JSON list of C-alpha atoms in Angstrom, two decimals:
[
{"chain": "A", "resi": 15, "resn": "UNK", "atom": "CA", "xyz": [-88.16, -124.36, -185.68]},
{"chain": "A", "resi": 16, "resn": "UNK", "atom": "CA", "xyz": [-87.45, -123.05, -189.17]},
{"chain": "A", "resi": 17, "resn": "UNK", "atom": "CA", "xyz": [-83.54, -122.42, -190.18]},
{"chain": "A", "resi": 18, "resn": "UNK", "atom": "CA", "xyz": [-82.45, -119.13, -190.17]},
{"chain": "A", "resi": 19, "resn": "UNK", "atom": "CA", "xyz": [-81.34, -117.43, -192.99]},
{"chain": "A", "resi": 20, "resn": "UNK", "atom": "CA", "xyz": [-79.85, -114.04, -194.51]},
{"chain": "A", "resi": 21, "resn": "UNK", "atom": "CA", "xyz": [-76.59, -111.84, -193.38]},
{"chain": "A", "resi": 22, "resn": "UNK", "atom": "CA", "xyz": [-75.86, -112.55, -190.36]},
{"chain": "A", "resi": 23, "resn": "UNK", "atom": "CA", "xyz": [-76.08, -117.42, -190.36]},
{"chain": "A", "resi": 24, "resn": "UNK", "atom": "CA", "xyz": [-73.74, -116.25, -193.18]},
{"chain": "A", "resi": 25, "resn": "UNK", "atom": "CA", "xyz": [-71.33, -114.54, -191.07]},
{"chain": "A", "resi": 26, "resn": "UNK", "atom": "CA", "xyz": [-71.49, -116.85, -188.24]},
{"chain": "A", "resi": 27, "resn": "UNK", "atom": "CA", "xyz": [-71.07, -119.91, -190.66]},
{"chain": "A", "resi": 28, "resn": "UNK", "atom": "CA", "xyz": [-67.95, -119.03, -192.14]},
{"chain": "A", "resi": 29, "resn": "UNK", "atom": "CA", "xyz": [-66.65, -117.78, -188.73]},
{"chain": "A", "resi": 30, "resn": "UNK", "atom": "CA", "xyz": [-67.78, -121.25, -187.35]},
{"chain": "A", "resi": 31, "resn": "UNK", "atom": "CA", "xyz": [-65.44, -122.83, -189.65]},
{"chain": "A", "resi": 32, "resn": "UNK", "atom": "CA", "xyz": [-62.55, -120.77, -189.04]},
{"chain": "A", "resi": 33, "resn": "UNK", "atom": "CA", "xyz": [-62.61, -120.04, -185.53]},
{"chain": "A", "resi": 34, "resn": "UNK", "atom": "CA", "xyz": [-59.47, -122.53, -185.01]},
{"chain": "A", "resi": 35, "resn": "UNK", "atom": "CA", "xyz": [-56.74, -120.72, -186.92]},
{"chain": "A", "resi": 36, "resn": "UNK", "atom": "CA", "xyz": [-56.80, -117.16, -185.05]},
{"chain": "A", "resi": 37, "resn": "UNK", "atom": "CA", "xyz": [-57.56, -114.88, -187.45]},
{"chain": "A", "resi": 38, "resn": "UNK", "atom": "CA", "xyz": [-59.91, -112.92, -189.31]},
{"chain": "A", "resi": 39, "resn": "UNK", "atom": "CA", "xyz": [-61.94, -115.74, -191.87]},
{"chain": "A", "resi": 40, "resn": "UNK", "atom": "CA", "xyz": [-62.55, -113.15, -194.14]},
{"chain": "A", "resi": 41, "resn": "UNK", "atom": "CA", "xyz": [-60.46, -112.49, -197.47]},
{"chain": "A", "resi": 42, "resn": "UNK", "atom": "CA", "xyz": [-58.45, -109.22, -198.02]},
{"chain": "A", "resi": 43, "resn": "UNK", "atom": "CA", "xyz": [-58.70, -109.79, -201.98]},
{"chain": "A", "resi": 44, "resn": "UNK", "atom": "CA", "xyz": [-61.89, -110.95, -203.37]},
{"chain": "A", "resi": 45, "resn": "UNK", "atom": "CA", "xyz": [-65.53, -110.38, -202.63]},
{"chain": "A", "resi": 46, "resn": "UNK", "atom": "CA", "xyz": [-68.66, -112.29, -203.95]},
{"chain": "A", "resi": 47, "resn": "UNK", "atom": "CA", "xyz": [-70.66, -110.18, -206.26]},
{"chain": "A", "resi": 48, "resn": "UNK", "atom": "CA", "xyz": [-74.53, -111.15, -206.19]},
{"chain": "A", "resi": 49, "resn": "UNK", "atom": "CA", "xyz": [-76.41, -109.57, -209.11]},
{"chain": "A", "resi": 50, "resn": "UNK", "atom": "CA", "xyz": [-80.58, -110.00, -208.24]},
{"chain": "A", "resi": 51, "resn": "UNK", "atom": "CA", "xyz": [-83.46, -109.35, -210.17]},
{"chain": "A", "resi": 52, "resn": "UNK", "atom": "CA", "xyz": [-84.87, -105.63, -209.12]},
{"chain": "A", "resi": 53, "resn": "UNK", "atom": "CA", "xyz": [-88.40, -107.47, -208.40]},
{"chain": "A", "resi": 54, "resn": "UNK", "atom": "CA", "xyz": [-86.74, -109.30, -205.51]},
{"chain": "A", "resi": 55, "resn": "UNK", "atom": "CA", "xyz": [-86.07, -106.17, -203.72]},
{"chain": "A", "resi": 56, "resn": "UNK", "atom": "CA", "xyz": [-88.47, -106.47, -201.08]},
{"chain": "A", "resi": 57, "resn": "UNK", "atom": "CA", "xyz": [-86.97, -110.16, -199.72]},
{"chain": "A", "resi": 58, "resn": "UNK", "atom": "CA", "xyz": [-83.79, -108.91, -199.59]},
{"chain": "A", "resi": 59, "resn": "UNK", "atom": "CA", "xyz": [-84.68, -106.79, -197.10]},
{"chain": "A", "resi": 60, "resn": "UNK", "atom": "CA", "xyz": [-86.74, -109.32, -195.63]},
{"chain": "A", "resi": 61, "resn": "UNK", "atom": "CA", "xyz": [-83.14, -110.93, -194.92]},
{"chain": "A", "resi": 62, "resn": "UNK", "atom": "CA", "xyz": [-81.47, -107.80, -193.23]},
{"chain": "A", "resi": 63, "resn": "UNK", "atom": "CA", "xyz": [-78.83, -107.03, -195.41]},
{"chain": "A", "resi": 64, "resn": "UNK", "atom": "CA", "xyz": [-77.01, -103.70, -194.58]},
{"chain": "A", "resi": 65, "resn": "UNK", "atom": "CA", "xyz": [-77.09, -100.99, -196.80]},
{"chain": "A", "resi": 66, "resn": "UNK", "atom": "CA", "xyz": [-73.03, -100.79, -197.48]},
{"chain": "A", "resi": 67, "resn": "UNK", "atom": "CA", "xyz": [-73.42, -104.32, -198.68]},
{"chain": "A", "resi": 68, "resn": "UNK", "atom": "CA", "xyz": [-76.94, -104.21, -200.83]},
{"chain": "A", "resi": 69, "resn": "UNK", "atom": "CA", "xyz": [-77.38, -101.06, -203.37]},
{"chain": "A", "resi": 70, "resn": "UNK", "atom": "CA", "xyz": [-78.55, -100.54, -207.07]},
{"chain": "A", "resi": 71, "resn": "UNK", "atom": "CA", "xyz": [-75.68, -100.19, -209.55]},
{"chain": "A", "resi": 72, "resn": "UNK", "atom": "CA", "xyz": [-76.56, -99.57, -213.17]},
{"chain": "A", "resi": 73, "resn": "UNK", "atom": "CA", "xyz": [-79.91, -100.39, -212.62]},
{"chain": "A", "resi": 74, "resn": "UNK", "atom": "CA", "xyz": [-79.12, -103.58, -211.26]},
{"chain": "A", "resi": 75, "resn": "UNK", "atom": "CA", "xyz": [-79.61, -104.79, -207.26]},
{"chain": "A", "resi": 76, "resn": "UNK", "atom": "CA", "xyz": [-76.11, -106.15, -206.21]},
{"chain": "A", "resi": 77, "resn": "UNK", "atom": "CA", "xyz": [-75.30, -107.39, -203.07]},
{"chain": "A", "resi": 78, "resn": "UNK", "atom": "CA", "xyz": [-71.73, -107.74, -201.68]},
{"chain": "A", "resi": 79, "resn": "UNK", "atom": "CA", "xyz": [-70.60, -109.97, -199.35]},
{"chain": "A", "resi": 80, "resn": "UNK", "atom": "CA", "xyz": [-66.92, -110.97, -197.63]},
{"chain": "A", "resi": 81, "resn": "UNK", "atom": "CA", "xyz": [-65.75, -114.26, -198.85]},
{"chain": "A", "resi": 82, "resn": "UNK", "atom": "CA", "xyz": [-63.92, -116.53, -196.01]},
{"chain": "A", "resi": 83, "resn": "UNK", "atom": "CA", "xyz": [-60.03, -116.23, -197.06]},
{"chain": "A", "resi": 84, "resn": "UNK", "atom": "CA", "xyz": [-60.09, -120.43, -198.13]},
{"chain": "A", "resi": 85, "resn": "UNK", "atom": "CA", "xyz": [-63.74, -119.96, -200.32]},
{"chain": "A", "resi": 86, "resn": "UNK", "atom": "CA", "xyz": [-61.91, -121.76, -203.05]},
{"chain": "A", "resi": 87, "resn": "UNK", "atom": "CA", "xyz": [-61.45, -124.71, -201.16]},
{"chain": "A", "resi": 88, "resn": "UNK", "atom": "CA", "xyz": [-64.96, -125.56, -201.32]},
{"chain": "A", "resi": 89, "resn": "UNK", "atom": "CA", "xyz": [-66.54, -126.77, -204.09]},
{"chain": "A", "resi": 90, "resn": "UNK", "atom": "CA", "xyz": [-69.78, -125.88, -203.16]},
{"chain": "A", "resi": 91, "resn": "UNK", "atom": "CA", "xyz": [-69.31, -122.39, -202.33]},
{"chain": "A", "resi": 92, "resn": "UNK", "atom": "CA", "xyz": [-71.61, -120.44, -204.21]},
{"chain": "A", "resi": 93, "resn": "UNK", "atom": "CA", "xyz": [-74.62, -122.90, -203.68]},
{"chain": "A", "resi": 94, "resn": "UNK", "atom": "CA", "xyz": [-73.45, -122.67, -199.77]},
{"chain": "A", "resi": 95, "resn": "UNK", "atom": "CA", "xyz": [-73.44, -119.02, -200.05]},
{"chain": "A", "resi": 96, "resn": "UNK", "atom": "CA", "xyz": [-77.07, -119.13, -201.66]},
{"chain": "A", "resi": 97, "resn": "UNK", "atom": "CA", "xyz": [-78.05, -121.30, -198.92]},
{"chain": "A", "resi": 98, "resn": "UNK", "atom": "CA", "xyz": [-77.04, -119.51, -196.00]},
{"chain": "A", "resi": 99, "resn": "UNK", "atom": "CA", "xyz": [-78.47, -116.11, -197.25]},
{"chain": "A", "resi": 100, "resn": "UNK", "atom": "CA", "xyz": [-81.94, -117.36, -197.92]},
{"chain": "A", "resi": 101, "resn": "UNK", "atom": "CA", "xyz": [-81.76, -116.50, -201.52]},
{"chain": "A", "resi": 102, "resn": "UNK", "atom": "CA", "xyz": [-83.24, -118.61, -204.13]},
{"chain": "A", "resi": 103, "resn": "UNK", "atom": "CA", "xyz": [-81.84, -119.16, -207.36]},
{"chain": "A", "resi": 104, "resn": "UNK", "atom": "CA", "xyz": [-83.89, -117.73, -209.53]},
{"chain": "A", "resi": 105, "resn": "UNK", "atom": "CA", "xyz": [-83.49, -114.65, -208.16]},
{"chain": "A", "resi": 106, "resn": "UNK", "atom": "CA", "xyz": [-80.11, -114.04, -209.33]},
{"chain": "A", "resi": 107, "resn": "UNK", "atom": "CA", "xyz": [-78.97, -112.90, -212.48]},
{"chain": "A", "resi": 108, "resn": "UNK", "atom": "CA", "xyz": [-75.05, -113.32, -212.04]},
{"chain": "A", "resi": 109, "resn": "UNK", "atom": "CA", "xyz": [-72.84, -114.58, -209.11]},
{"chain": "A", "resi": 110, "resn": "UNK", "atom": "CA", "xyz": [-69.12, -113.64, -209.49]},
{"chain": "A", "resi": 111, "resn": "UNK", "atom": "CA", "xyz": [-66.08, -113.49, -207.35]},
{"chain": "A", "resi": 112, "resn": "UNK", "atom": "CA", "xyz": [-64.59, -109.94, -207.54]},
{"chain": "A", "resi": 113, "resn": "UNK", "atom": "CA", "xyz": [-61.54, -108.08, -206.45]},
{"chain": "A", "resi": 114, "resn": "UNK", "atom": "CA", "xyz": [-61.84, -106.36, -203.53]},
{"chain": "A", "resi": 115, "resn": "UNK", "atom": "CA", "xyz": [-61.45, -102.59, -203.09]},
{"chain": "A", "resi": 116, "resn": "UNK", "atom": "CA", "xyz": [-60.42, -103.23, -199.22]},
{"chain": "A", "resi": 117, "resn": "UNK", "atom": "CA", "xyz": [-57.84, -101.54, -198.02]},
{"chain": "A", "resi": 118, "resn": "UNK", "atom": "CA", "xyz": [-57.76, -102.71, -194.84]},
{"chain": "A", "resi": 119, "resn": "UNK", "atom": "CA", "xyz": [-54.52, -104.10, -192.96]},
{"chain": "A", "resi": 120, "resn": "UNK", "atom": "CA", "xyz": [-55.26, -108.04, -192.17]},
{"chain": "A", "resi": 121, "resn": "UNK", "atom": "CA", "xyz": [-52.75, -107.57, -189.17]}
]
């Protein structure tokens, strides 16, 4: 049996390695920020990414993601990250960890 890939062995990874400490995984302040090339559309959705998270900026696919709140505590996290989602590395043109516009209470 193959491994799975894209969106959701993502989510369920980084809420594997939470799921002892009783809260949400995900961090309230920064986001990851994948910039792909435009001719790797078609894989991306291939990998069932939602449309709030995948859209054209600028010209420019970018996908967002929710980092776990402790990403910088691995020091693998953005080859993990590339791993999980099925995405190979030469599709990318930039990977950076952004502020996030999230509002939302973490209560």
């Amino acid at each position: 049996m193959s491994k799975k890939h894209g969106y959701i062995t993502y989510k369920k990874h980084w809420e594997d390695q939470a799921r002892f400490i009783n809260q949400s995984p995900w961090s309230q302040e920064k986001v990851a920020k994948l910039t792909i090339e435009n001719d790797f559309e078609y894989k991306l959705k291939e990998l069932k990414f939602s449309n709030h998270s995948f859209k054209k900026e600028d010209g420019k696919l970018t996908l967002r993601l929710k980092v776990p709140y402790n990403f910088d505590d691995f020091d693998d996290f953005k080859q993990t990250t590339i791993k999980l989602l099925g995405i190979q590395a030469n599709w990318l043109t930039d990977f950076t960890l952004d502020t996030s516009n999230c509002t939302k209470s973490s209560t």
